[in-house]
Coordinates of C-alpha atoms and ligand atoms in Angstrom, one line a residue:
X1 CA 23.5 -2.8 -30.2
X2 CA 26.5 -2.3 -28.0
X3 CA 29.0 -5.0 -27.3
X4 CA 27.6 -7.6 -24.8
X5 CA 30.9 -7.9 -23.1
X6 CA 30.5 -4.3 -21.8
X7 CA 28.7 -3.8 -18.5
X8 CA 25.5 -2.0 -19.2
X9 CA 24.1 0.4 -16.7
X10 CA 20.8 2.1 -16.9
X11 CA 20.6 5.6 -15.5
X12 CA 18.0 8.4 -15.6
X13 CA 18.6 10.6 -18.6
X14 CA 17.6 13.8 -16.9
X15 CA 16.0 14.4 -13.6
X16 CA 16.6 14.3 -9.9
X17 CA 18.7 11.1 -10.0
X18 CA 20.9 11.9 -13.0
X19 CA 23.6 14.2 -11.6
X20 CA 24.1 12.3 -8.4
X21 CA 24.3 8.9 -10.2
X22 CA 26.8 10.3 -12.7
X23 CA 28.8 11.9 -9.9
X24 CA 29.0 8.6 -8.1
X25 CA 30.2 6.7 -11.2
X26 CA 32.9 9.4 -11.8
X27 CA 33.9 9.2 -8.1
X28 CA 34.5 5.4 -8.4
X29 CA 36.7 5.9 -11.4
X30 CA 34.4 5.6 -14.4
X31 CA 35.4 8.2 -17.0
X32 CA 32.4 9.4 -19.0
X33 CA 31.8 11.6 -21.9
X34 CA 28.1 12.3 -22.0
X35 CA 26.5 13.9 -25.0
X36 CA 23.2 15.3 -24.1
X37 CA 21.0 14.0 -26.8
X38 CA 22.4 10.4 -26.9
X39 CA 20.8 7.3 -25.5
X40 CA 24.1 5.6 -25.0
X41 CA 27.3 6.9 -23.3
X42 CA 30.5 4.9 -23.4
X43 CA 33.0 5.0 -20.6
X44 CA 36.4 5.9 -22.0
X45 CA 38.5 3.9 -19.6
X46 CA 36.5 0.8 -18.8
X47 CA 34.1 -1.7 -20.7
X48 CA 31.0 0.1 -19.5
X49 CA 28.0 1.5 -21.5
X50 CA 25.4 3.8 -19.9
X51 CA 21.9 3.6 -21.2
X52 CA 20.2 6.9 -20.5
X53 CA 16.4 6.6 -20.2
X54 CA 13.4 7.7 -18.2
X55 CA 13.5 6.5 -14.7
X56 CA 10.2 4.7 -15.2
X57 CA 11.9 2.3 -17.7
X58 CA 14.8 1.4 -15.5
X59 CA 13.2 -1.3 -13.3
X60 CA 11.9 -3.1 -16.4
X61 CA 15.2 -3.0 -18.2
X62 CA 16.9 -4.6 -15.2
X63 CA 14.1 -7.2 -14.5
X64 CA 14.0 -8.1 -18.2
X65 CA 17.8 -8.5 -18.1
X66 CA 18.4 -5.9 -20.9
X67 CA 20.9 -4.1 -18.7
X68 CA 23.2 -5.4 -16.0
X69 CA 22.8 -2.6 -13.4
X70 CA 20.5 0.3 -12.8
X71 CA 20.3 3.4 -10.6
X72 CA 16.7 3.9 -9.5
X73 CA 14.6 5.3 -6.7
X74 CA 13.0 2.7 -4.5
X75 CA 9.6 4.2 -5.0
X76 CA 9.7 3.6 -8.7
X77 CA 11.3 0.2 -8.3
X78 CA 8.7 -1.0 -5.8
X79 CA 5.8 0.3 -7.9
X80 CA 7.1 -1.4 -11.0
X81 CA 7.6 -4.6 -9.0
X82 CA 4.0 -4.6 -7.9
X83 CA 2.8 -3.8 -11.4
X84 CA 4.8 -6.6 -12.9
X85 CA 3.8 -9.0 -10.2
X86 CA 0.1 -8.2 -11.0
X87 CA 0.6 -8.8 -14.7
X88 CA 2.6 -12.0 -14.2
X89 CA 5.9 -10.7 -15.5
X90 CA 9.3 -11.5 -14.0
X91 CA 10.3 -9.1 -11.2
X92 CA 13.6 -10.4 -9.8
X93 CA 16.6 -8.3 -9.2
X94 CA 19.3 -7.9 -6.5
X95 CA 19.8 -4.7 -4.6
X96 CA 23.6 -4.1 -4.5
X97 CA 23.6 -0.9 -2.5
X98 CA 21.2 1.6 -0.9
X99 CA 22.7 5.0 -1.8
X100 CA 22.8 8.3 0.0
X101 CA 20.8 10.5 -2.4
X102 CA 17.4 10.7 -4.0
X103 CA 15.8 10.7 -0.5
X104 CA 12.0 11.4 -0.5
X105 CA 8.8 10.0 0.8
X106 CA 5.5 9.0 -0.9
X107 CA 2.7 10.7 1.1
X108 CA -1.0 11.2 1.0
X109 CA -1.9 14.9 1.3
X110 CA -5.4 16.5 1.4
X111 CA -6.6 20.0 0.8
X112 CA -6.3 22.3 3.8
X113 CA -10.1 22.5 4.2
X114 CA -10.4 18.7 4.2
X115 CA -11.4 17.6 7.7
X116 CA -8.9 14.7 8.0
X117 CA -9.4 12.4 11.0
X118 CA -7.2 9.4 10.0
X119 CA -7.1 6.9 7.1
X120 CA -10.8 6.2 7.4
X121 CA -11.5 9.8 6.2
X122 CA -10.3 8.5 2.8
X123 CA -13.2 6.0 2.6
X124 CA -15.0 6.4 -0.8
X125 CA -12.5 9.1 -1.9
X126 CA -10.5 9.5 -5.1
X127 CA -6.8 9.9 -4.6
X128 CA -4.6 11.1 -7.6
X129 CA -1.2 9.5 -7.9
X130 CA 1.6 8.4 -10.2
X131 CA 2.0 5.3 -7.9
X132 CA -1.3 3.4 -8.0
X133 CA 0.1 0.1 -7.0
X134 CA 1.8 1.4 -3.9
X135 CA -1.3 3.5 -3.0
X136 CA -3.7 0.5 -3.5
X137 CA -1.4 -1.6 -1.3
X138 CA -1.7 1.0 1.4
X139 CA -5.5 1.1 1.1
X140 CA -5.7 -2.6 1.4
X141 CA -3.4 -2.8 4.4
X142 CA -5.5 -0.2 6.1
X143 CA -8.9 -1.6 5.1
X144 CA -9.9 1.5 3.3
X145 CA -12.2 1.5 0.2
X146 CA -10.8 4.3 -1.8
X147 CA -9.7 4.6 -5.4
X148 CA -6.4 5.6 -7.0
X149 CA -6.7 7.9 -10.0
X150 CA -3.6 7.6 -12.2
X151 CA -2.0 10.8 -13.3
X152 CA 1.5 10.9 -14.7
X153 CA 2.0 14.6 -13.9
X154 CA 0.5 17.6 -12.2
X155 CA -0.8 15.4 -9.4
X156 CA -0.7 18.3 -6.9
X157 CA -3.3 20.3 -8.8
X158 CA -5.8 17.4 -9.1
X159 CA -7.9 18.4 -6.0
X160 CA -8.2 22.0 -7.2
X161 CA -9.1 20.7 -10.7
X162 CA -11.9 18.6 -9.2
X163 CA -10.3 15.4 -10.5
X164 CA -9.6 13.9 -7.0
X165 CA -10.2 14.5 -3.3
X166 CA -6.7 14.0 -2.2
X167 CA -3.3 13.1 -3.7
X168 CA -0.5 10.7 -3.1
X169 CA 2.8 12.1 -4.3
X170 CA 6.6 12.3 -3.6
X171 CA 7.6 14.9 -1.1
X172 CA 11.0 16.0 0.0
X173 CA 10.7 19.5 1.6
X174 CA 6.9 19.8 1.5
X175 CA 7.1 23.2 -0.3
X176 CA 5.1 22.0 -3.3
X177 CA 2.3 20.8 -1.1
X178 CA 2.2 24.0 0.8
X179 CA 2.2 26.0 -2.4
X180 CA -0.9 24.0 -3.5
X181 CA -2.8 24.3 -0.3
X182 CA -2.3 20.7 0.6
X183 CA -1.5 19.1 4.0
X184 CA 0.6 16.0 4.3
X185 CA -1.2 13.3 6.3
X186 CA 0.1 9.8 5.7
X187 CA 3.6 8.8 4.8
X188 CA 3.2 5.5 2.9
X189 CA 6.7 4.8 1.6
X190 CA 10.2 6.1 2.3
X191 CA 12.6 6.1 -0.6
X192 CA 16.3 6.5 -1.6
X193 CA 18.2 5.8 -4.7
X194 CA 19.5 2.2 -5.0
X195 CA 21.9 0.4 -7.3
X196 CA 20.3 -2.8 -8.6
X197 CA 21.6 -5.8 -10.6
X198 CA 19.7 -8.1 -12.9
X199 CA 18.9 -11.6 -11.7
X200 CA 21.3 -14.4 -12.6
X201 CA 25.0 -14.6 -12.8
X202 CA 27.0 -12.0 -14.6
X203 CA 29.8 -13.2 -16.9
X204 CA 33.1 -13.4 -14.9
X205 CA 34.6 -10.2 -16.3
X206 CA 31.5 -8.1 -15.5
X207 CA 31.1 -9.7 -12.1
X208 CA 34.7 -8.7 -11.3
X209 CA 34.1 -5.2 -12.4
X210 CA 31.1 -4.9 -10.2
X211 CA 32.9 -6.4 -7.2
X212 CA 35.7 -3.8 -7.6
X213 CA 33.1 -1.0 -7.7
X214 CA 31.1 -1.9 -4.6
X215 CA 33.8 -1.1 -2.0
X216 CA 34.6 2.1 -3.8
X217 CA 30.9 3.1 -3.6
X218 CA 31.1 2.4 0.2
X219 CA 34.2 4.5 0.4
X220 CA 32.6 7.4 -1.4
X221 CA 29.5 7.3 0.8
X222 CA 31.6 7.0 4.0
X223 CA 33.8 10.0 2.9
X224 CA 30.6 12.1 2.7
X225 CA 29.3 11.2 6.2
Ligands
ATP1 P1 11.6 11.0 -16.0 O1 11.5 12.0 -17.0 O2 12.9 10.3 -15.9 O3 10.4 10.0 -15.9 P2 10.5 12.0 -13.4 O4 9.8 13.3 -13.6 O5 9.7 10.7 -13.3 O6 11.6 11.8 -14.6 P3 12.2 13.0 -11.3 O7 11.3 14.1 -10.8 O8 13.4 13.4 -11.9 O9 11.4 11.9 -12.2 O10 12.4 12.1 -10.0 C1 13.2 10.9 -10.1 C2 13.2 10.3 -8.7 O11 13.9 11.1 -7.8 C3 11.9 10.0 -8.0 O12 11.3 8.8 -8.5 C4 12.4 9.8 -6.6 O13 13.0 8.5 -6.4 C5 13.5 10.8 -6.5 N1 13.1 12.1 -5.8 C6 13.8 12.6 -4.8 N2 13.2 13.7 -4.3 C7 12.1 13.9 -5.0 C8 11.1 14.9 -4.9 N3 11.1 15.9 -4.1 N4 10.1 14.7 -5.8 C9 10.1 13.8 -6.7 N5 11.1 12.8 -6.8 C10 12.1 12.9 -5.9
ZN2 ZN1 9.6 9.1 -14.3

């Protein structure tokens, strides 16, 4: 265990949010020495430890109060919130900043040959996704009886594999959909990376560190505009 006086920040170990999150920490003055294999990275100039994990684990680490802060995509955060709500677990946190990276949308896409006429076309269909709670909320809001088929990867090949009729997946450019003969039909959630903090008060020294960082984050984002 690392020292509890150090601010603990959860960050995606490797993936689409890693480089931008690390670049942001460096830009606000956190000096980091990251060794690829290690779970923990210590800042060399400040009392900060980074916990490097899969992005799926970050909402839970923050909501369980295991870490103080986390960088996470809103899609994953909202999904885990719904999941924890459904199973009666705590799901409180504070959003400190919405960031300027990690932009994407969660969309329903259907095979090109699917005669899509609006959400009602999904009635009775199976939709493959990594985000079953967000998808089921969309079905409910739109009064559609369809089922979410949970897949943790290769969602875009599910229709071709005969596993589902349609998919609900993250899209940024749309190139992956096109390459798989899929047509984007419904955008159900828009996402960016956010910096979140656990519920409850942070000890004074940590709170001061965080309040020094926030204006710097704003400055870094403004400079990029
Ligand atoms: P991990 O191994 O950490 O579980 P992952 O495969 O779930 O990684 P990534 O593909 O690295 O995750 O995506 C992490 C986050 O990046 C997404 O949850 C989303 O918020 C954001 N993102 C931005 N653009 C895209 C995109 N085009 N496709 C997928 N995710 C995107
Ligand atoms: Zn993930």
